[in-house]
mmCIF file of C-alpha atoms and ligand atoms in Angstrom:
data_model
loop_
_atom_site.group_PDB
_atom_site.id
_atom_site.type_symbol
_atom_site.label_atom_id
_atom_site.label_comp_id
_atom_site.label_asym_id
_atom_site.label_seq_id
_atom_site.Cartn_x
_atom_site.Cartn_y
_atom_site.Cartn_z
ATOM 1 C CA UNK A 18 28.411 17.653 -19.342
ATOM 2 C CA UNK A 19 24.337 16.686 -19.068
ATOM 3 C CA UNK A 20 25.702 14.069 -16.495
ATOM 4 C CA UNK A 21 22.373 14.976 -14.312
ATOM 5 C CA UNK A 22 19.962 14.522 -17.521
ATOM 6 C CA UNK A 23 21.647 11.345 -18.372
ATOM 7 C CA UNK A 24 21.232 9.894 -14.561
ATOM 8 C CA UNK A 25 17.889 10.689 -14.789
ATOM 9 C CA UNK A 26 16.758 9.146 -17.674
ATOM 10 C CA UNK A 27 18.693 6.143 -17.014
ATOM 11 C CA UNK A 28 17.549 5.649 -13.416
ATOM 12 C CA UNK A 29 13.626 6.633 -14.449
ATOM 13 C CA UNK A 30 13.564 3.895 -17.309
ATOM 14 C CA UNK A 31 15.238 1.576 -14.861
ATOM 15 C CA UNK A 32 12.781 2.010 -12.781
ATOM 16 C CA UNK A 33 9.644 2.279 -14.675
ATOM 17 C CA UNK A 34 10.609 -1.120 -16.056
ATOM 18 C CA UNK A 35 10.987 -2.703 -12.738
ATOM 19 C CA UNK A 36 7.800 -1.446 -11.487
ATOM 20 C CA UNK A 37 5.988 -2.202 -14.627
ATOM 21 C CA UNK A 38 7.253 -6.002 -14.711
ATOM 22 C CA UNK A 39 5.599 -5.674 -11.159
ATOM 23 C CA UNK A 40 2.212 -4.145 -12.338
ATOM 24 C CA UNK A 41 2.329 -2.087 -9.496
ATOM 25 C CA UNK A 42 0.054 1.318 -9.351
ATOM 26 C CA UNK A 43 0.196 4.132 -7.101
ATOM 27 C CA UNK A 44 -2.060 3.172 -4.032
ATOM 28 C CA UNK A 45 -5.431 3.537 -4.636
ATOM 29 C CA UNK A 46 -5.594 4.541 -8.435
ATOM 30 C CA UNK A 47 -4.627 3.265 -11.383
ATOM 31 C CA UNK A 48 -1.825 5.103 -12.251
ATOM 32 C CA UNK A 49 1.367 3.419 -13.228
ATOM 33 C CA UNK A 50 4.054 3.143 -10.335
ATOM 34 C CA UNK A 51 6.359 5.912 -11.882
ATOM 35 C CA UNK A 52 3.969 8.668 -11.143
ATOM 36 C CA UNK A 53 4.780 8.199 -7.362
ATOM 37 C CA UNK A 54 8.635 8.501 -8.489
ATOM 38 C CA UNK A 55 8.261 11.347 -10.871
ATOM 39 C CA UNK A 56 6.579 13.052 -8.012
ATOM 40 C CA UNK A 57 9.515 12.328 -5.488
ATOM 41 C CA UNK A 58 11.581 14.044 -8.039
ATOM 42 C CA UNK A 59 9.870 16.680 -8.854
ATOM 43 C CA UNK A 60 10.227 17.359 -4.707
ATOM 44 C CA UNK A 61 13.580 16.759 -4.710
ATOM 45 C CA UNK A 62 14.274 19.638 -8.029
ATOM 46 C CA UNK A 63 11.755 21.956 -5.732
ATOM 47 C CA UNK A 64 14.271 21.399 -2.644
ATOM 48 C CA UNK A 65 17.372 21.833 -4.565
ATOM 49 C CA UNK A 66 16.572 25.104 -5.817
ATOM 50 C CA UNK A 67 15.984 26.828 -2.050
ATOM 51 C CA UNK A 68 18.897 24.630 -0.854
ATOM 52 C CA UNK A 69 22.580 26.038 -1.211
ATOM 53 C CA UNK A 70 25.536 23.440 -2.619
ATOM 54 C CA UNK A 71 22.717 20.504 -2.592
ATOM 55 C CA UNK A 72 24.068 17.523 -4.445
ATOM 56 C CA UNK A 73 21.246 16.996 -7.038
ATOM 57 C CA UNK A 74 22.745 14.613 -9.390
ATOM 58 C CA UNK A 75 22.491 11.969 -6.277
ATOM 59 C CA UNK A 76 19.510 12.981 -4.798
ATOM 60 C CA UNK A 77 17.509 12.619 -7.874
ATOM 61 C CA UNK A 78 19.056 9.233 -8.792
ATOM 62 C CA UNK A 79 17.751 7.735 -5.137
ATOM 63 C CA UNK A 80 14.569 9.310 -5.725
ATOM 64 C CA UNK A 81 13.677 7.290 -8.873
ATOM 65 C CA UNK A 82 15.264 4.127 -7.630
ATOM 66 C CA UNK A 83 13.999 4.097 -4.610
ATOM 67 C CA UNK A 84 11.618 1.279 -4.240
ATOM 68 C CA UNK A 85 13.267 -0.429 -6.676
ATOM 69 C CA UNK A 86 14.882 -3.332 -4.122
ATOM 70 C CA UNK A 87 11.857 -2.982 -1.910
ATOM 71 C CA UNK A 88 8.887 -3.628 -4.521
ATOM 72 C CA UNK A 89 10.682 -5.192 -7.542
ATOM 73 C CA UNK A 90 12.729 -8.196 -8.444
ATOM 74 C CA UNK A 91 15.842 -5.487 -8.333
ATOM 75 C CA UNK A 92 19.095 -6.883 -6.802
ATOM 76 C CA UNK A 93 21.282 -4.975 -5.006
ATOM 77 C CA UNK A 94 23.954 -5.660 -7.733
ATOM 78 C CA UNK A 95 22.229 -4.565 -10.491
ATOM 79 C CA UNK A 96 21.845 -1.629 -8.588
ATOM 80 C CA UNK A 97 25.408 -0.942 -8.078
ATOM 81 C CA UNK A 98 26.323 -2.116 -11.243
ATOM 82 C CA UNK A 99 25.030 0.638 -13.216
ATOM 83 C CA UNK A 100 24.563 3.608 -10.458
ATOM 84 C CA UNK A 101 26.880 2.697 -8.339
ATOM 85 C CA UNK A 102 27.715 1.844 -4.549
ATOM 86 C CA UNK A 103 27.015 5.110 -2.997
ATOM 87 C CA UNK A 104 23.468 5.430 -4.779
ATOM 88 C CA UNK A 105 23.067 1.719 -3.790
ATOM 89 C CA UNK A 106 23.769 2.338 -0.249
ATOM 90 C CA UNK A 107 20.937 5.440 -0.270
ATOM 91 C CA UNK A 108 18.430 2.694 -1.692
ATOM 92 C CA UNK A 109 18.832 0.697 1.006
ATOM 93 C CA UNK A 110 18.791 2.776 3.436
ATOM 94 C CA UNK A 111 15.452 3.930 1.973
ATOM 95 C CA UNK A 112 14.415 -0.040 1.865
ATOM 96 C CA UNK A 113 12.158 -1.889 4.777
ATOM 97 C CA UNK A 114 13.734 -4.878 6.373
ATOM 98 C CA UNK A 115 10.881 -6.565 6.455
ATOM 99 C CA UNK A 116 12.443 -9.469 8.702
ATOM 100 C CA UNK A 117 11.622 -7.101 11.598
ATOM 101 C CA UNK A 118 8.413 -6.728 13.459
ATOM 102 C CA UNK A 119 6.380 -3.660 11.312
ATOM 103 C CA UNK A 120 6.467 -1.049 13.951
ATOM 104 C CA UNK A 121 10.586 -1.334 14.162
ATOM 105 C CA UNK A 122 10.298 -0.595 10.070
ATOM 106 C CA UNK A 123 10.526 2.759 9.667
ATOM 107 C CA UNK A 124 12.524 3.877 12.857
ATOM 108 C CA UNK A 125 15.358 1.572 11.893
ATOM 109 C CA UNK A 126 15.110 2.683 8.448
ATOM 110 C CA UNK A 127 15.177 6.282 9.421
ATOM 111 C CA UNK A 128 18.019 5.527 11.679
ATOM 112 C CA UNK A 129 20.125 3.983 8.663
ATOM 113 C CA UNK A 130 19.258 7.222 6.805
ATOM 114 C CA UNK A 131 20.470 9.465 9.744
ATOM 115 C CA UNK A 132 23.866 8.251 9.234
ATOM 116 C CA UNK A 133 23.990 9.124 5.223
ATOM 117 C CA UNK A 134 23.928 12.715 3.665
ATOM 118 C CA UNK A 135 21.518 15.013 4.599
ATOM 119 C CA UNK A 136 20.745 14.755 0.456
ATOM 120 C CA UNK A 137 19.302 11.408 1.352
ATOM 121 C CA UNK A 138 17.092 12.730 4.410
ATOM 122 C CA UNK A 139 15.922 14.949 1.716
ATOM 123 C CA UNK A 140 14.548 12.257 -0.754
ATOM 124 C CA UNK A 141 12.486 10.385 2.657
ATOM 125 C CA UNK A 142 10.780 13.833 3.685
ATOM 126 C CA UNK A 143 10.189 14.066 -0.753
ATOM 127 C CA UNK A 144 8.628 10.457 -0.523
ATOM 128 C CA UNK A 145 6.500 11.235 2.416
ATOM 129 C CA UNK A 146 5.291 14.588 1.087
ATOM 130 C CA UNK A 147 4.364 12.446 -2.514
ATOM 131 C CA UNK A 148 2.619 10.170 -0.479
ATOM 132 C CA UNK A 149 0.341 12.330 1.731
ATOM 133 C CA UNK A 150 -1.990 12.770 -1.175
ATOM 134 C CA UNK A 151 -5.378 12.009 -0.581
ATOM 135 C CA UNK A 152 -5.384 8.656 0.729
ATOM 136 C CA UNK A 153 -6.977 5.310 -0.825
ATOM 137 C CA UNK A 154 -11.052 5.403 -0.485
ATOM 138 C CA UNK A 155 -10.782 1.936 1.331
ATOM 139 C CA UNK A 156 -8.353 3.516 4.066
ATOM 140 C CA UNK A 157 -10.335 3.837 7.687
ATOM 141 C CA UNK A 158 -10.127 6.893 9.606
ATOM 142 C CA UNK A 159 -7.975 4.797 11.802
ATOM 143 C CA UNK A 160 -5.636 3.627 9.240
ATOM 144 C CA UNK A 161 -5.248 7.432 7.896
ATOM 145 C CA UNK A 162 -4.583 9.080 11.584
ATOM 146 C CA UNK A 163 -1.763 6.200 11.961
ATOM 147 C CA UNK A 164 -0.515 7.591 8.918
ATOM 148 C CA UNK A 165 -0.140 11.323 9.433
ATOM 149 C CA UNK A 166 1.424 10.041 12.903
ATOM 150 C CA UNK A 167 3.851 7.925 10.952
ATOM 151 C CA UNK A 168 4.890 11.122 9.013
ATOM 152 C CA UNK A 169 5.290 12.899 11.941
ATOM 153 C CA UNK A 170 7.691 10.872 12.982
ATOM 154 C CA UNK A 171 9.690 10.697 9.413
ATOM 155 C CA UNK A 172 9.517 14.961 10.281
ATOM 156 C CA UNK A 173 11.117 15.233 13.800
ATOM 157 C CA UNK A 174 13.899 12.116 12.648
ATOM 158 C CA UNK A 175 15.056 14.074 9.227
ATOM 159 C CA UNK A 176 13.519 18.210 9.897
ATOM 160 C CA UNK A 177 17.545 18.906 10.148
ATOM 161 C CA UNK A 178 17.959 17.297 6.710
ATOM 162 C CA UNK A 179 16.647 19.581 4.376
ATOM 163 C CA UNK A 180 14.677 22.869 5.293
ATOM 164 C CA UNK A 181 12.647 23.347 2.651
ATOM 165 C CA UNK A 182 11.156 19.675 2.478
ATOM 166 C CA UNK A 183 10.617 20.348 6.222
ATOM 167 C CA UNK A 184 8.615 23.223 5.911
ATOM 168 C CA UNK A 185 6.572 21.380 3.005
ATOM 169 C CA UNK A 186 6.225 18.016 4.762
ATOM 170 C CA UNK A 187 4.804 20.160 7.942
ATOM 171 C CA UNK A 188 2.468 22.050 5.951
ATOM 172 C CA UNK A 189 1.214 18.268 4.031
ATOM 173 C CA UNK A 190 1.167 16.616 7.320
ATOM 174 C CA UNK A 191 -1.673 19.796 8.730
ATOM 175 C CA UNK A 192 -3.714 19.920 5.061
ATOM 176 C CA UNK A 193 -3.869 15.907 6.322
ATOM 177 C CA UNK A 194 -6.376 16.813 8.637
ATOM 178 C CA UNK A 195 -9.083 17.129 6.197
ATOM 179 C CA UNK A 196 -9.217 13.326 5.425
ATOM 180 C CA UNK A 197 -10.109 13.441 9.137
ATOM 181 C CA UNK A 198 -12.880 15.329 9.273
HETATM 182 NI NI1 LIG B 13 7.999 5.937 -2.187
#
């Protein structure tokens, strides 16, 4: 019993250390790094509710960890130490390899999440809606049209993944427009 609450809480302090050793804020503001995670979450409780025999427990676990290996000191061990090898294999998938050129990035990491459960597309499309808040002040117009285009990419690869996050991530990606104006 309370297996979900106790996955949480174990995978946000996790987390919220591992960013914290890294000082790292969400971009463009001051606010600690675990505001960006709590807000994947909080997408990812949002989806599960419209979204028949969704497998929560996971989903939220990949959510909080999720730029753990990317942005921290976190190995890949400690990872599956204490959450596991499937939640492991979700934060990788959701992890850069940054020893290819930038614009292969995100295709190949969207590929590696096409090939995992469709509770996994779910937590990208959460990520992408977190991060289409309003964008840093030192962000061109350039930089911020590249950016919406970026997301509409991350939409057509994972729409099939999880309605609901779809719908939201479409309706993010439009509102997007008014940074453009
Ligand atoms: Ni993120």
């Amino acid at each position: 019993m309370y297996s979900l609450q106790s996955h949480y809480q174990e995978a946000i302090r996790f987390a919220t250390y591992k960013h914290l050793e890294k000082n790292q804020k969400v971009k463009g503001t001051e606010l600690p790094y675990v505001v960006h995670l709590s807000n994947v979450a909080m997408e990812v409780f949002a989806a599960s509710a419209a979204t028949p025999g969704f497998g929560l427990d996971y989903a939220l676990q990949v959510a909080l960890l999720h730029d753990t290996i990317e942005d921290t000191d976190t190995t890949p061990d400690e990872i599956k130490e204490q959450f596991g090898a499937e939640i492991l294999e979700g934060v990788i998938a959701m992890s850069k390899n940054e020893s290819l050129p930038k614009e292969r990035q995100i295709p190949d990491s969207l590929a590696r999440i096409k090939v995992l459960r469709k509770e996994l597309w779910a937590v990208k499309l959460a990520d992408r809606i977190a991060n289409l808040q309003a964008p840093p002040s030192y962000w061109s117009k350039e930089k911020i049209r590249k950016y919406q285009d970026e997301s509409r990419l991350i939409l057509d690869a994972l729409a099939d993944g999880n309605q609901y996050l779809a719908k939201r991530l479409e309706d993010v990606i439009d509102d997007y427009n008014k940074y453009l104006v």
